[in-house]
Short mmCIF file of C-alpha atoms and ligand atoms in Angstrom, two decimals:
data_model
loop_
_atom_site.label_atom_id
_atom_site.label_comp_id
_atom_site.label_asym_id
_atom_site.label_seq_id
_atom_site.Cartn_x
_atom_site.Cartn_y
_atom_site.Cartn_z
CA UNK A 1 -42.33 17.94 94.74
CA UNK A 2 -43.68 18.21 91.04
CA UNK A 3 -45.74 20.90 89.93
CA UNK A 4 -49.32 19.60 89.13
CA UNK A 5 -50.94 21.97 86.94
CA UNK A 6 -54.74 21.58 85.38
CA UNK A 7 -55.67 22.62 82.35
CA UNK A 8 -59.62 23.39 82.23
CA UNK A 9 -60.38 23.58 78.50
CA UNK A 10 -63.66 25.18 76.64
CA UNK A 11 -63.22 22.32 74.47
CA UNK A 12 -60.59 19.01 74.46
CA UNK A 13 -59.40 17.10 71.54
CA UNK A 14 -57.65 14.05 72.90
CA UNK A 15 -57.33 12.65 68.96
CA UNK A 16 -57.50 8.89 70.50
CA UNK A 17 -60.35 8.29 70.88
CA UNK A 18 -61.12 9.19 67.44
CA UNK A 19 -63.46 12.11 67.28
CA UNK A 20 -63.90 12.70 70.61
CA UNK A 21 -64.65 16.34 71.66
CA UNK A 22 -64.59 16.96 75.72
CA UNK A 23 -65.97 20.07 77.04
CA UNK A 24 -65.73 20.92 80.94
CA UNK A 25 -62.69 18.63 81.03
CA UNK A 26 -59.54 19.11 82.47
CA UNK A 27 -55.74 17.76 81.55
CA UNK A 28 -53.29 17.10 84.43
CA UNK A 29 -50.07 17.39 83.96
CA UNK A 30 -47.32 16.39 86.18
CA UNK A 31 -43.55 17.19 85.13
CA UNK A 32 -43.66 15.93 81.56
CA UNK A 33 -46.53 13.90 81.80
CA UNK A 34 -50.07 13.57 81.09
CA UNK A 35 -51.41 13.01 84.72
CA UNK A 36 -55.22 12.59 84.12
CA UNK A 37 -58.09 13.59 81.55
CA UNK A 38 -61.45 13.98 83.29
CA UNK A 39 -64.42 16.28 83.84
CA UNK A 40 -63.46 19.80 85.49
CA UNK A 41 -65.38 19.02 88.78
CA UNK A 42 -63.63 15.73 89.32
CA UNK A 43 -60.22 16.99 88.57
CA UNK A 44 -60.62 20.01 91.22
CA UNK A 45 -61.55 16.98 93.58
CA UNK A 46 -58.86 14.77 92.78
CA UNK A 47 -56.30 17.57 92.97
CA UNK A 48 -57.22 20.17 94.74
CA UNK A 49 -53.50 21.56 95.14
CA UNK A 50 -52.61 21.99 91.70
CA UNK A 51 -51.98 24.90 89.86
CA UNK A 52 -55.28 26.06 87.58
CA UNK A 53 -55.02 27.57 84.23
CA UNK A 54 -58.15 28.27 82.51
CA UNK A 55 -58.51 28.35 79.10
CA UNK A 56 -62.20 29.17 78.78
CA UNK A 57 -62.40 30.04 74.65
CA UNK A 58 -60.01 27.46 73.56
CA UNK A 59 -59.55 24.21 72.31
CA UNK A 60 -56.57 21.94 73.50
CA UNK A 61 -55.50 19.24 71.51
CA UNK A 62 -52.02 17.19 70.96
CA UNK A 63 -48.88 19.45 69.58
CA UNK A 64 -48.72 19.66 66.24
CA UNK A 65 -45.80 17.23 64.47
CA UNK A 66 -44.51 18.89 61.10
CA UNK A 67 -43.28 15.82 58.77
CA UNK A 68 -41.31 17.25 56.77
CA UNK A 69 -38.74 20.55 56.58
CA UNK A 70 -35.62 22.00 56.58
CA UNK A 71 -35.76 24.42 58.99
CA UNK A 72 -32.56 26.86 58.03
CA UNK A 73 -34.39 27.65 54.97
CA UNK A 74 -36.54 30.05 56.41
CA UNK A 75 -34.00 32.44 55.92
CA UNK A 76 -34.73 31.65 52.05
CA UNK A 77 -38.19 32.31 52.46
CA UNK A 78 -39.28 34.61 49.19
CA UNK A 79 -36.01 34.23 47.41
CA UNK A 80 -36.83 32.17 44.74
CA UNK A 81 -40.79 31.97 43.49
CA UNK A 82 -43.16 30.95 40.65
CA UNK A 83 -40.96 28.36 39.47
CA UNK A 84 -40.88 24.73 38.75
CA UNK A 85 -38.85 22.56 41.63
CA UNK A 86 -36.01 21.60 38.99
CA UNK A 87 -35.32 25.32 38.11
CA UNK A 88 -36.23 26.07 41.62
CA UNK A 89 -33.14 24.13 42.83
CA UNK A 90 -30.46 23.83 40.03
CA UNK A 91 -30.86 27.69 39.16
CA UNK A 92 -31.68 29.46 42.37
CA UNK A 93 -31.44 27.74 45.82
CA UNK A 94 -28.23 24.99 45.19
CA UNK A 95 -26.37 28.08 44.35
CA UNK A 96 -27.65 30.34 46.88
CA UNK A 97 -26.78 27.39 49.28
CA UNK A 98 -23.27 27.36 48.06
CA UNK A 99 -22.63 30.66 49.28
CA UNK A 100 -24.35 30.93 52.53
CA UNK A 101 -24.36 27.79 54.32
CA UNK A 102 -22.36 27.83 57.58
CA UNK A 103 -22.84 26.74 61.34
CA UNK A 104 -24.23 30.46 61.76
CA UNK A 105 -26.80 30.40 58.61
CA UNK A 106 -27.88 27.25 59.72
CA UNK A 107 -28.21 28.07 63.87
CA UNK A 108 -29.95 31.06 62.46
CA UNK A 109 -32.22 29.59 60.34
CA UNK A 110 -33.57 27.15 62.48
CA UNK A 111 -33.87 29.61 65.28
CA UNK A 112 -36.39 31.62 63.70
CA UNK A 113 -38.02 28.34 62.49
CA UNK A 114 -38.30 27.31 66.14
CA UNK A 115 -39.63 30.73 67.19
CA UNK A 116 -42.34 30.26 63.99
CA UNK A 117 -43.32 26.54 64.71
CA UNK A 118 -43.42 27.23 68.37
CA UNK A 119 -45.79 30.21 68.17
CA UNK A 120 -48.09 27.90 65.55
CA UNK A 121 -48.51 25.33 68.01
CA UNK A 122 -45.98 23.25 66.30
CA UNK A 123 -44.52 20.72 69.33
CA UNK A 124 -42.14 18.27 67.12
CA UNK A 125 -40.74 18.70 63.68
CA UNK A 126 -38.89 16.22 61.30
CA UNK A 127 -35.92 18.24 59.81
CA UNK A 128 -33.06 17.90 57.17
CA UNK A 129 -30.29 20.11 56.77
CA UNK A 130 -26.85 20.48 56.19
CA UNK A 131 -24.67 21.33 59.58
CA UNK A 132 -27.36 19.73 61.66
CA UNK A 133 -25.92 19.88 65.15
CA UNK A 134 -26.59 24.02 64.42
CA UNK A 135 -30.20 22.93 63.82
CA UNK A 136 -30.11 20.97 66.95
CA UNK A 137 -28.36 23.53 68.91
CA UNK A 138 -31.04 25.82 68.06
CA UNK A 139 -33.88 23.65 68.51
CA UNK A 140 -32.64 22.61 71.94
CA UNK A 141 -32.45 25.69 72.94
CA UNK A 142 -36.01 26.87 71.59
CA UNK A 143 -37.69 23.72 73.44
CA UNK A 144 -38.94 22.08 70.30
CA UNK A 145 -38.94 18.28 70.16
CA UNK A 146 -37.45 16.60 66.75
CA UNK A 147 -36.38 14.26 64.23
CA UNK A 148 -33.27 15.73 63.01
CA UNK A 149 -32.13 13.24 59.85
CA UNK A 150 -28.83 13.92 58.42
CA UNK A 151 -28.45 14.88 54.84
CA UNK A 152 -26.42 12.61 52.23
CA UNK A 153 -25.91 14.19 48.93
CA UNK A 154 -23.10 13.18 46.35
CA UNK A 155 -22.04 17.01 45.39
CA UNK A 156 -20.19 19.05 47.37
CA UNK A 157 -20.92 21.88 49.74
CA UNK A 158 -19.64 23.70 52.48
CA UNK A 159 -20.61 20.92 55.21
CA UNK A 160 -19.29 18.29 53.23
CA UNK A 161 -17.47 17.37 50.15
CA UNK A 162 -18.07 13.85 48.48
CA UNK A 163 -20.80 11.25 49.55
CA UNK A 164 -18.80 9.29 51.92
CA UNK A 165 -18.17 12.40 53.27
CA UNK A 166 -22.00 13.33 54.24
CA UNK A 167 -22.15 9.59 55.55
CA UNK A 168 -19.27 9.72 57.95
CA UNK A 169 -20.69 13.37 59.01
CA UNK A 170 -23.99 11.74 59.55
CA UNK A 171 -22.51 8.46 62.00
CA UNK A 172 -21.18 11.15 64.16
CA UNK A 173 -23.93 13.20 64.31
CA UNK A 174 -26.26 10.43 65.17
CA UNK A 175 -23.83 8.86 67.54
CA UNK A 176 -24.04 12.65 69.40
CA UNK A 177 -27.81 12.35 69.18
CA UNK A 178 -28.07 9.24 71.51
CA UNK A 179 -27.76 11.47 75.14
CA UNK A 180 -29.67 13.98 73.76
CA UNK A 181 -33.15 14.89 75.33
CA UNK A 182 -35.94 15.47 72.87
CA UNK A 183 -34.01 14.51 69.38
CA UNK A 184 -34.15 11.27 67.42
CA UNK A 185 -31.55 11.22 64.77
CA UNK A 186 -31.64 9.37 61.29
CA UNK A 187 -30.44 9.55 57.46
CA UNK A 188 -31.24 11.49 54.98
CA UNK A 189 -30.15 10.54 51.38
CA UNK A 190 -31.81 13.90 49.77
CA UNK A 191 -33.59 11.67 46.45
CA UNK A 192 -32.69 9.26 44.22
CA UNK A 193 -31.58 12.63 41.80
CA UNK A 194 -28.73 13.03 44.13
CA UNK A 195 -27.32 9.66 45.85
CA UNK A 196 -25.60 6.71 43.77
CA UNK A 197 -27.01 3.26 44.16
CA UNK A 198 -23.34 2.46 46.29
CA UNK A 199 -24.41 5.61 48.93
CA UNK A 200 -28.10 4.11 49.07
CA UNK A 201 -26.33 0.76 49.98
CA UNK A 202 -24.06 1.93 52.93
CA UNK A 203 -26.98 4.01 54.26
CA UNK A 204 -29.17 1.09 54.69
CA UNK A 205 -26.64 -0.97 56.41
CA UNK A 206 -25.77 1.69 59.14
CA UNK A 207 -29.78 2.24 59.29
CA UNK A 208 -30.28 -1.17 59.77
CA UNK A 209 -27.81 -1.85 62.27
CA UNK A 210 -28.57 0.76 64.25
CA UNK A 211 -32.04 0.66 64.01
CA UNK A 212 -32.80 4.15 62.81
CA UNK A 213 -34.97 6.00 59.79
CA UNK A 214 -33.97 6.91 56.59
CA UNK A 215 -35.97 10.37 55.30
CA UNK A 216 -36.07 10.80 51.63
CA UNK A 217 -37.97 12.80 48.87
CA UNK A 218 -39.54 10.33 46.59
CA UNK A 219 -41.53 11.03 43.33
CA UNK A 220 -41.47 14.93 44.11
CA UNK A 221 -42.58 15.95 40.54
CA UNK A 222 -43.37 14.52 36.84
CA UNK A 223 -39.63 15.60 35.64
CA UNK A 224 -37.92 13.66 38.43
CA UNK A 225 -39.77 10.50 37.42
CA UNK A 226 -39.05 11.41 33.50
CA UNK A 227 -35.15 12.30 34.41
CA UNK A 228 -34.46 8.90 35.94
CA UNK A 229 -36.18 6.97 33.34
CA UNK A 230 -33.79 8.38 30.68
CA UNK A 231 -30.69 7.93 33.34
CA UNK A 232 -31.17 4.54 34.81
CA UNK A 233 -33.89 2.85 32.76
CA UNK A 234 -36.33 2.78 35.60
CA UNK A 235 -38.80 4.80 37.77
CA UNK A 236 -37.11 5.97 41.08
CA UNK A 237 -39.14 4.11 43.27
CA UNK A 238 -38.43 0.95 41.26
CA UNK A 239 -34.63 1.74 41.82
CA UNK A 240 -35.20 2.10 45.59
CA UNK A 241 -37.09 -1.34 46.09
CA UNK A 242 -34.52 -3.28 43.98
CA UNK A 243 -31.31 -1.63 46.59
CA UNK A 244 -33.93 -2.87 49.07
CA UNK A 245 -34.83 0.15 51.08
CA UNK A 246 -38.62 -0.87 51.36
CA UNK A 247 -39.68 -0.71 54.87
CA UNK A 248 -41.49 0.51 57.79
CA UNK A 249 -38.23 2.17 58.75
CA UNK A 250 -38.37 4.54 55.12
CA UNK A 251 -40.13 7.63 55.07
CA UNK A 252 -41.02 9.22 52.19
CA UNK A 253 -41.70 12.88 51.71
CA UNK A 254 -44.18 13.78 48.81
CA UNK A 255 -45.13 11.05 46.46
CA UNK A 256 -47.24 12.57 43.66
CA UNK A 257 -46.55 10.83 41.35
CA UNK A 258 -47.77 6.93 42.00
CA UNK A 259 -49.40 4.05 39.44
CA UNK A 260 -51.73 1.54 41.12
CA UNK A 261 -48.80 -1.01 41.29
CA UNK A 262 -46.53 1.27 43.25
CA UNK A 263 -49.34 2.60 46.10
CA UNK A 264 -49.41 -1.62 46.89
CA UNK A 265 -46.01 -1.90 46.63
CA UNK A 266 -45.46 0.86 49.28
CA UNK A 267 -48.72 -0.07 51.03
CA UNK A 268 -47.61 -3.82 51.52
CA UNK A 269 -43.86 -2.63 52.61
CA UNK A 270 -45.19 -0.20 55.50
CA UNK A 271 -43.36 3.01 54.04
CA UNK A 272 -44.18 5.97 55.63
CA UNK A 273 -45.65 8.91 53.93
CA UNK A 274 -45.32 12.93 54.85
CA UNK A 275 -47.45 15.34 52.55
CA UNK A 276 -46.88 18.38 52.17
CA UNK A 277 -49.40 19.85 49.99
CA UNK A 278 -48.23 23.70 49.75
CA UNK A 279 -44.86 22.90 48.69
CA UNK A 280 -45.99 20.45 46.08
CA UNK A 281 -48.90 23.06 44.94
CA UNK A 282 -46.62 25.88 45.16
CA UNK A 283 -44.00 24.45 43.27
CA UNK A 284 -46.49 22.56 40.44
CA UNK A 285 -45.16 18.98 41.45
CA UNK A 286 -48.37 17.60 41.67
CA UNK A 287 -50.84 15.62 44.09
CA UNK A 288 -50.37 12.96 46.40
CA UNK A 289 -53.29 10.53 46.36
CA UNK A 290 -53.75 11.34 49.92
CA UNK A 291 -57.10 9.04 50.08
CA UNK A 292 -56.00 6.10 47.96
CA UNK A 293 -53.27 5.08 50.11
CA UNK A 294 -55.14 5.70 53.52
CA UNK A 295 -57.60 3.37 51.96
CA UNK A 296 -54.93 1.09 51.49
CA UNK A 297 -54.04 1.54 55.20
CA UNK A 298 -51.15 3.97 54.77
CA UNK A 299 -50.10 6.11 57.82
CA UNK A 300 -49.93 9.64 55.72
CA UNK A 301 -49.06 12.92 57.97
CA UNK A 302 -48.57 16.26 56.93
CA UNK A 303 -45.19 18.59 56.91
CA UNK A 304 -44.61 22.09 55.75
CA UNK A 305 -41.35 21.64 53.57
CA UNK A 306 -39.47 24.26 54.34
CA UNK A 307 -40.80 28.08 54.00
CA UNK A 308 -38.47 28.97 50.56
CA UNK A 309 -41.29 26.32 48.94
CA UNK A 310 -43.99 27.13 50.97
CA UNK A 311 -43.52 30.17 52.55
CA UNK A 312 -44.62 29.91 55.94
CA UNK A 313 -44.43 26.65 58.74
CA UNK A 314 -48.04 26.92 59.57
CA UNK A 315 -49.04 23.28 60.53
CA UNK A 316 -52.83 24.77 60.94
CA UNK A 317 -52.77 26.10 57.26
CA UNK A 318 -51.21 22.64 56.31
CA UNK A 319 -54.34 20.64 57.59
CA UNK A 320 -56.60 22.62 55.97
CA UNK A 321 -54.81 22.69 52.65
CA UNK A 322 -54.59 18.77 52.54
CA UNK A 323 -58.37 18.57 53.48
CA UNK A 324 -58.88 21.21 50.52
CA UNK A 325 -56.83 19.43 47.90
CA UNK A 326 -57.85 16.18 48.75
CA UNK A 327 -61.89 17.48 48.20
CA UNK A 328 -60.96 19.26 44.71
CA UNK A 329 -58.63 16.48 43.48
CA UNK A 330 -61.07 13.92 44.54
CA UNK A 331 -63.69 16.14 43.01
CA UNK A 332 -65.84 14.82 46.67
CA UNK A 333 -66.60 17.47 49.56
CA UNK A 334 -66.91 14.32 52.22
CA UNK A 335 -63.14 13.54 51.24
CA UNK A 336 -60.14 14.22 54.48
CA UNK A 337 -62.52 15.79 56.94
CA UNK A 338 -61.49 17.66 59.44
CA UNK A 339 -61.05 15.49 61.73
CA UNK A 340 -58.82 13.34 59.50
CA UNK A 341 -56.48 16.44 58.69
CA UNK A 342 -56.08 16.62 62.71
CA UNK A 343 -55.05 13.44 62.79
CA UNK A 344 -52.29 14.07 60.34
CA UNK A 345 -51.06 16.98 61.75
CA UNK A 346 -50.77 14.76 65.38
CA UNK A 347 -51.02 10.72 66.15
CA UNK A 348 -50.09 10.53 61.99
CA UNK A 349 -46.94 12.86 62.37
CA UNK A 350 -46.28 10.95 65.51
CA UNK A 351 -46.51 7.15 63.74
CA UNK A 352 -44.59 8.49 61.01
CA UNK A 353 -41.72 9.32 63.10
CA UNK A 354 -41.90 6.39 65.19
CA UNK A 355 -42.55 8.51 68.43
CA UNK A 356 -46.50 6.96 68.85
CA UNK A 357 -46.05 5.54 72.52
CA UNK A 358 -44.57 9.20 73.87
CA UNK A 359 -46.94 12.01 71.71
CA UNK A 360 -49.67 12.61 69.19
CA UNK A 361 -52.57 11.75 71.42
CA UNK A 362 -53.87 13.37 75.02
CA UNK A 363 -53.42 10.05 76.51
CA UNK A 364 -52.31 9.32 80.23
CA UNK A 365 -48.77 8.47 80.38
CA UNK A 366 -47.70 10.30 77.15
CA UNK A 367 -45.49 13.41 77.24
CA UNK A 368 -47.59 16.88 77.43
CA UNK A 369 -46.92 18.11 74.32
CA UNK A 370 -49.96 20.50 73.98
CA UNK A 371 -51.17 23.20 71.91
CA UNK A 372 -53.69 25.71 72.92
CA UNK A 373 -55.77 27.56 70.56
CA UNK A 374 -58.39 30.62 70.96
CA UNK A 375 -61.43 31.01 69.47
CA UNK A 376 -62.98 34.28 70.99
CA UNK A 377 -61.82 36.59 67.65
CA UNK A 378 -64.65 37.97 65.55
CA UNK A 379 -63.22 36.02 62.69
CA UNK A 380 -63.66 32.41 64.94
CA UNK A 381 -67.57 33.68 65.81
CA UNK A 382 -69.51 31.74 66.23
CA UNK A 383 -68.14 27.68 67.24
CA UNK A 384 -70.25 24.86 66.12
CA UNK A 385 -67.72 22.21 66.26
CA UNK A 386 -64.39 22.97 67.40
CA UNK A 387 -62.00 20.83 65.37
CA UNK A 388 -63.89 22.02 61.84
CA UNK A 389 -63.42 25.53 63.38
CA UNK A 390 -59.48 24.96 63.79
CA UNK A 391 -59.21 23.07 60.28
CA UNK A 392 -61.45 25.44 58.13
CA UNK A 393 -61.15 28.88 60.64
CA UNK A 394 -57.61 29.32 62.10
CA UNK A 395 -54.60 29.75 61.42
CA UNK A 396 -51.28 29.48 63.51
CA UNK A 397 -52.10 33.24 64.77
CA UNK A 398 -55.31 31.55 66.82
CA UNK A 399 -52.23 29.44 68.53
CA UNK A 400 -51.85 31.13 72.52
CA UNK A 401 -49.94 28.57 74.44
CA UNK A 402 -47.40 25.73 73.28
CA UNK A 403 -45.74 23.27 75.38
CA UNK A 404 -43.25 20.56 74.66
CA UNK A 405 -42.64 18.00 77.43
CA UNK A 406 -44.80 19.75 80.15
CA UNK A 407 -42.78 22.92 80.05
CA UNK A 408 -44.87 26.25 78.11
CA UNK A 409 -42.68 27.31 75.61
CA UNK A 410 -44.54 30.26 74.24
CA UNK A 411 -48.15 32.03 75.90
CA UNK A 412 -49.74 34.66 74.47
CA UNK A 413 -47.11 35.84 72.06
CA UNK A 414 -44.14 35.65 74.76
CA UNK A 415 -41.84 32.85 74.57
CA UNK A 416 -39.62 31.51 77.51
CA UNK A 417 -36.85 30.33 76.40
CA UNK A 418 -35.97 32.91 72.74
CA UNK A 419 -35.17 35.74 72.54
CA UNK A 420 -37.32 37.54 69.73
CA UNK A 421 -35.11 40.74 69.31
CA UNK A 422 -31.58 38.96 68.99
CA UNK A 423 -33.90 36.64 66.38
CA UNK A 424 -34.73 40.08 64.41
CA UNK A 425 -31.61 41.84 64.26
CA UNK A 426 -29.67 38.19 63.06
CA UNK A 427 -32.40 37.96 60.43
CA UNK A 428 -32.09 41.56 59.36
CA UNK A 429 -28.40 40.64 58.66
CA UNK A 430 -29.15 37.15 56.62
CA UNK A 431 -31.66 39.50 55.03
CA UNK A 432 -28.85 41.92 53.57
CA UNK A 433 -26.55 39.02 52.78
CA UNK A 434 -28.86 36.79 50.59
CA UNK A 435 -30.30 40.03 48.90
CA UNK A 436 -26.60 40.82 47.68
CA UNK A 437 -26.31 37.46 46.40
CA UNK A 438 -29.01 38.59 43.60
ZN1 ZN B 1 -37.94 18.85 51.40
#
């Protein structure tokens, strides 16, 4: 027989309905499931044999979904800084990237990634990376659900060597993905900087046909938009509608740089949007009109990038940042409340990635992906609303209990499934091979 366990809450988020806070609730879960959501009395009623874990100075809500990363890069994090994303790339992380990336930097990488997202409450992330069946291996193994898009680039490196190259790579890859529990697979032609119109053509096909997403940085910064004026006459989204990649099925990763004209076109189309506001503030790019296009109906969610532009893959810092640069670039306190930032960092991350019917929401019938957080610190004293308190107050620290699926990954700063010691040491050695790159 299945487990049933009940989860008695201080305070439940469900996220649909929209701003509804539950307090002496409980969530059932059976297996992977979300059994039930109902007072605390009822639920000891209705299942008296299941297995009770109190949480009584936390808040539960849905698992956080991080849009947008690349999850080997944490081993990057702090190698590169104060610089603009062109010199960031060309003069410090392509070439460190040339050197180092293997199956092992990669399965590395994403390991401690894992081990970071899980312990933030992080349930799902959306990642691109070269060598991605390392990232996979390492995210299977961590628990972590994901979107694991395949990157297409037309220079070489040490996973693949022309463009056709990274496509063929990419078909098999995918084709892997199909038996594999808790990964969705896609493309991931890295921007219109680095993939010809011919690559962008080929990639659409296979997407089409086999009805998967294509993941790509669009209108990052002011000098991408300026660099493909002077090399193919024409702004880079303008280049992307006319090869015909408009659609529900494209997701776009940063867009700070948008006229009027282009945040209908995209609006009208059904592109998805990821922002990731400390990568883009970090790195000077600019500002997403966050507010404009949600006006316009546009599903926007938030992702870290990864934590070389970042430097961390704190989803709970990530809602509050976009609430805060939305209010100063708006110049308007009322702008992406908290409760809107939650819903980017859940049922928004969830529509972006297409995975809406399974998580994103405490709804019966979706999978328990759950994150717990604790409020009884001096420095979360004293509560008047819970979801302001995670949004404005916490951090991923505040995070004590993560589960993907209806299995607890990580509870009180134990995980069950990594080992945190072999995660050290391999760092340690990373850590003494990047530095003699310098
Ligand atoms: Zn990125």
């Amino acid at each position: 027989m299945v487990d049933i366990i009940r989860i008695e809450a201080r305070w439940i988020v469900p996220v649909i309905p929209r701003e509804t806070v539950l307090e002496n609730h409980a969530l059932v879960v059976r297996g992977s499931e979300i059994l039930d959501l109902l007072p605390s009395l009822a639920a000891q009623k209705k299942y008296p044999t299941s297995q009770l874990l109190p949480l009584p100075d936390h808040l539960l809500i849905p698992g956080l979904i991080n849009g947008h990363g690349h999850a080997a890069m944490s081993l990057l994090r702090g190698y590169a800084e104060d610089t603009s994303l062109m010199t960031w790339l060309t003069d410090h992380i392509w070439p460190a990237e040339a050197s180092l990336v293997s199956h092992e930097f990669v399965y590395s990488g994403a390991r401690l990634a894992a081990a970071e997202m899980i312990s933030g409450g992080t349930t799902c992330a959306a990642d691109s990376y070269f060598f991605p069946d390392s990232t996979a291996k390492a995210f299977q193994e961590a628990g972590l659900r994901s979107q694991i898009t395949v990157p297409i680039i037309h220079f070489s490196n040490n996973w693949a060597l022309t463009e056709q190259n990274h496509i063929d790579q990419s078909l098999a890859f995918i084709d892997e993905c199909k038996n594999k529990e808790l990964i969705t697979a896609g493309f991931a032609p890295h921007s219109p900087y680095s993939v010809s119109d011919a690559g962008f053509s080929k990639i659409l096909s296979h997407s089409e046909e086999l009805n998967i997403p294509i993941h790509l940085h669009l209108h990052e910064s002011a000098r991408e938009i300026q660099d493909h004026v002077k090399a193919h006459g024409c702004r880079p989204l303008s280049r992307i509608q006319t090869l015909g990649l408009l659609s529900s099925q494209l997701q776009v990763v940063h867009m700070t740089q948008l006229t009027q004209g282009e945040m209908e076109l995209v609006a009208n189309e059904g592109v998805q949007i990821a922002h990731c506001p400390q990568s883009n503030m970090k790195l000077a790019s600019g500002i997403c009109p966050v507010m404009q296009l949600q006006a316009k109906g546009m599903n926007v969610c938030v992702g870290t990038d990864s934590a070389a532009s970042n430097n961390d893959l704190d989803m709970v810092q990530e809602m509050r940042t976009a609430a805060m640069l939305a209010k100063v670039s708006e110049n308007d306190p009322s702008a992406l409340d908290a409760f809107t930032a939650l819903e980017m960092g859940t049922i928004n991350g969830a529509r972006f990635l297409g995975l809406d019917q399974t998580i994103g929401s405490l709804e019966v019938g979706k999978a328990a992906d759950l994150t717990a957080v604790c409020f009884s610190d001096f420095s979360s004293q004293p509560v008047y609303h819970p979801v302001s308190q995670l949004i404005y107050t916490a951090t991923a620290q505040h995070v004590t209990h993560t589960w993907v699926n209806g299995k607890l990954l990580y509870q009180n700063n134990r995980f069950k499934h990594l080992d945190t010691e072999q995660i050290s040491a391999d760092v340690q050695q990373w850590q003494r091979t990047v530095k003699a790159l310098k």
